[in-house]
mmCIF file of C-alpha atoms in Angstrom:
data_model
loop_
_atom_site.group_PDB
_atom_site.id
_atom_site.type_symbol
_atom_site.label_atom_id
_atom_site.label_comp_id
_atom_site.label_asym_id
_atom_site.label_seq_id
_atom_site.Cartn_x
_atom_site.Cartn_y
_atom_site.Cartn_z
ATOM 1 C CA MET A 41 -3.713 29.212 -27.893
ATOM 2 C CA THR A 42 -1.952 25.724 -29.688
ATOM 3 C CA THR A 43 -3.229 22.328 -30.207
ATOM 4 C CA VAL A 44 -0.693 21.094 -28.110
ATOM 5 C CA THR A 45 -1.095 23.579 -24.820
ATOM 6 C CA ILE A 46 -4.846 22.097 -25.317
ATOM 7 C CA VAL A 47 -3.840 18.652 -25.437
ATOM 8 C CA MET A 48 -1.031 19.292 -21.799
ATOM 9 C CA ALA A 49 -4.350 20.735 -19.983
ATOM 10 C CA VAL A 50 -6.828 18.418 -20.844
ATOM 11 C CA ILE A 51 -3.581 15.272 -20.020
ATOM 12 C CA CYS A 52 -3.360 17.476 -16.786
ATOM 13 C CA PHE A 53 -7.194 17.374 -15.737
ATOM 14 C CA ILE A 54 -7.582 13.912 -16.301
ATOM 15 C CA ALA A 55 -4.419 13.492 -14.365
ATOM 16 C CA ALA A 56 -6.238 15.996 -11.703
ATOM 17 C CA VAL A 57 -9.251 13.457 -11.893
ATOM 18 C CA LEU A 58 -7.180 10.275 -11.031
ATOM 19 C CA LEU A 59 -5.232 11.587 -8.019
ATOM 20 C CA ALA A 60 -8.239 13.354 -6.211
ATOM 21 C CA VAL A 61 -10.013 9.912 -6.940
ATOM 22 C CA MET A 62 -6.566 8.088 -5.450
ATOM 23 C CA ALA A 63 -6.637 10.906 -2.611
ATOM 24 C CA VAL A 64 -10.696 9.904 -2.034
ATOM 25 C CA ARG A 65 -9.311 6.108 -1.391
ATOM 26 C CA GLN A 66 -6.341 7.004 0.679
ATOM 27 C CA LEU A 67 -8.635 9.415 3.124
ATOM 28 C CA ARG A 68 -11.429 6.799 3.329
ATOM 29 C CA CYS A 69 -8.763 3.890 4.609
ATOM 30 C CA LYS A 70 -9.720 1.676 0.803
ATOM 31 C CA GLY A 71 -7.417 -0.271 -0.937
ATOM 32 C CA TYR A 72 -3.813 -0.145 -1.108
ATOM 33 C CA CYS A 73 -1.893 2.055 1.102
ATOM 34 C CA LEU A 74 0.595 3.594 -0.657
ATOM 35 C CA ASN A 75 3.208 4.763 2.146
ATOM 36 C CA ASN A 76 6.741 3.974 2.507
ATOM 37 C CA ALA A 77 6.047 2.672 5.685
ATOM 38 C CA TYR A 78 3.352 0.246 4.532
ATOM 39 C CA ILE A 79 5.024 -0.626 1.080
ATOM 40 C CA TYR A 80 8.326 -2.095 3.390
ATOM 41 C CA ALA A 81 6.267 -3.075 6.012
ATOM 42 C CA SER A 82 6.715 -7.096 6.941
ATOM 43 C CA LYS A 83 3.627 -8.630 6.673
ATOM 44 C CA GLU A 84 3.453 -9.092 10.022
ATOM 45 C CA GLU A 85 3.894 -5.614 10.602
ATOM 46 C CA ARG A 86 1.143 -5.137 8.775
ATOM 47 C CA ASP A 87 -1.012 -7.443 10.584
ATOM 48 C CA ARG A 88 -0.047 -5.506 13.732
ATOM 49 C CA THR A 89 -0.362 -1.786 12.702
ATOM 50 C CA ASP A 90 -3.154 0.436 12.228
ATOM 51 C CA TYR A 91 -2.325 2.423 9.010
ATOM 52 C CA THR A 92 -4.724 4.916 9.336
ATOM 53 C CA PRO A 93 -2.144 8.118 10.015
ATOM 54 C CA TYR A 94 -0.091 6.840 6.750
ATOM 55 C CA TYR A 95 -3.480 6.897 4.933
ATOM 56 C CA ARG A 96 -4.538 10.077 6.100
ATOM 57 C CA GLN A 97 -1.366 11.459 4.785
ATOM 58 C CA SER A 98 -0.828 9.737 1.373
ATOM 59 C CA GLY A 99 -4.661 11.169 0.579
ATOM 60 C CA ILE A 100 -3.490 14.572 1.717
ATOM 61 C CA VAL A 101 -0.893 14.350 0.005
ATOM 62 C CA PHE A 102 -2.824 13.236 -2.760
ATOM 63 C CA LEU A 103 -4.867 15.991 -3.003
ATOM 64 C CA MET A 104 -2.068 18.093 -2.891
ATOM 65 C CA ILE A 105 -0.294 16.445 -6.217
ATOM 66 C CA ALA A 106 -3.838 16.737 -7.888
ATOM 67 C CA ALA A 107 -3.792 20.838 -6.935
ATOM 68 C CA LEU A 108 -0.915 20.919 -8.683
ATOM 69 C CA THR A 109 -1.776 19.293 -11.019
ATOM 70 C CA VAL A 110 -5.371 21.645 -11.776
ATOM 71 C CA LEU A 111 -2.468 24.639 -11.023
ATOM 72 C CA ASN A 112 -0.405 23.316 -14.588
ATOM 73 C CA GLY A 113 -3.186 22.401 -16.709
ATOM 74 C CA LEU A 114 -4.488 26.276 -15.591
ATOM 75 C CA TYR A 115 -0.930 27.046 -16.668
ATOM 76 C CA PHE A 116 -1.377 25.677 -20.111
ATOM 77 C CA LEU A 117 -4.637 27.342 -21.433
ATOM 78 C CA LEU A 118 -4.273 30.495 -19.532
ATOM 79 C CA GLU A 119 -0.329 31.318 -20.020
ATOM 80 C CA ALA A 120 -0.367 33.153 -16.712
ATOM 81 C CA GLY A 121 2.650 32.981 -14.835
ATOM 82 C CA LEU A 122 1.283 33.224 -11.459
ATOM 83 C CA LEU A 123 0.382 30.439 -11.746
ATOM 84 C CA LEU A 124 3.575 28.796 -11.832
ATOM 85 C CA GLY A 125 4.366 30.674 -8.594
ATOM 86 C CA ALA A 126 1.302 29.164 -7.196
ATOM 87 C CA ALA A 127 1.667 25.648 -8.258
ATOM 88 C CA ALA A 128 5.580 26.129 -6.966
ATOM 89 C CA ALA A 129 3.714 27.419 -2.903
ATOM 90 C CA VAL A 130 1.479 24.320 -3.355
ATOM 91 C CA MET A 131 4.954 21.867 -3.833
ATOM 92 C CA THR A 132 6.328 23.525 -1.070
ATOM 93 C CA VAL A 133 3.533 23.031 0.966
ATOM 94 C CA THR A 134 3.311 19.972 0.048
ATOM 95 C CA LEU A 135 6.894 18.739 0.286
ATOM 96 C CA VAL A 136 7.155 20.421 4.123
ATOM 97 C CA TYR A 137 3.830 18.563 4.838
ATOM 98 C CA ALA A 138 4.695 15.034 3.558
ATOM 99 C CA VAL A 139 8.009 15.972 5.908
ATOM 100 C CA SER A 140 6.409 17.346 8.961
ATOM 101 C CA SER A 141 3.681 14.689 8.948
ATOM 102 C CA SER A 142 6.342 11.932 8.668
ATOM 103 C CA VAL A 143 8.081 13.350 12.174
ATOM 104 C CA LYS A 144 5.060 13.253 14.182
ATOM 105 C CA ILE A 145 3.518 9.804 13.139
ATOM 106 C CA GLU A 146 7.018 8.619 13.976
ATOM 107 C CA LYS A 147 7.240 10.590 17.782
ATOM 108 C CA ALA A 148 3.163 9.913 17.690
ATOM 109 C CA LYS A 149 4.558 5.693 17.668
ATOM 110 C CA LYS A 150 7.578 6.104 19.961
ATOM 111 C CA ASP A 151 5.030 7.763 22.688
ATOM 112 C CA LYS A 152 2.429 5.231 22.140
ATOM 113 C CA SER A 153 5.499 2.261 22.903
#
């Protein structure tokens, strides 16, 4: 194990902690909603729309990315190829969740209207 791999693992673990903190804040609906639906909404639309589902979606995605970052950090330390497969699986699940939850949120908005 080289110094570079240890430094990369530490960077991954620090990033994972920061991502987990962001995820908890999003799940608690605190701070700026880090979701495109909120970012691109007009001021009027932000005032009249409930963004709780978008906060939840962002929080879950940030948690999944934090898990992915932990797996990458462990890969740097352990150099186990199995961790790359697990990281690829987490990445795939994250993408599927992001798309399916967006569709579900939009469908719920249309049903409400």
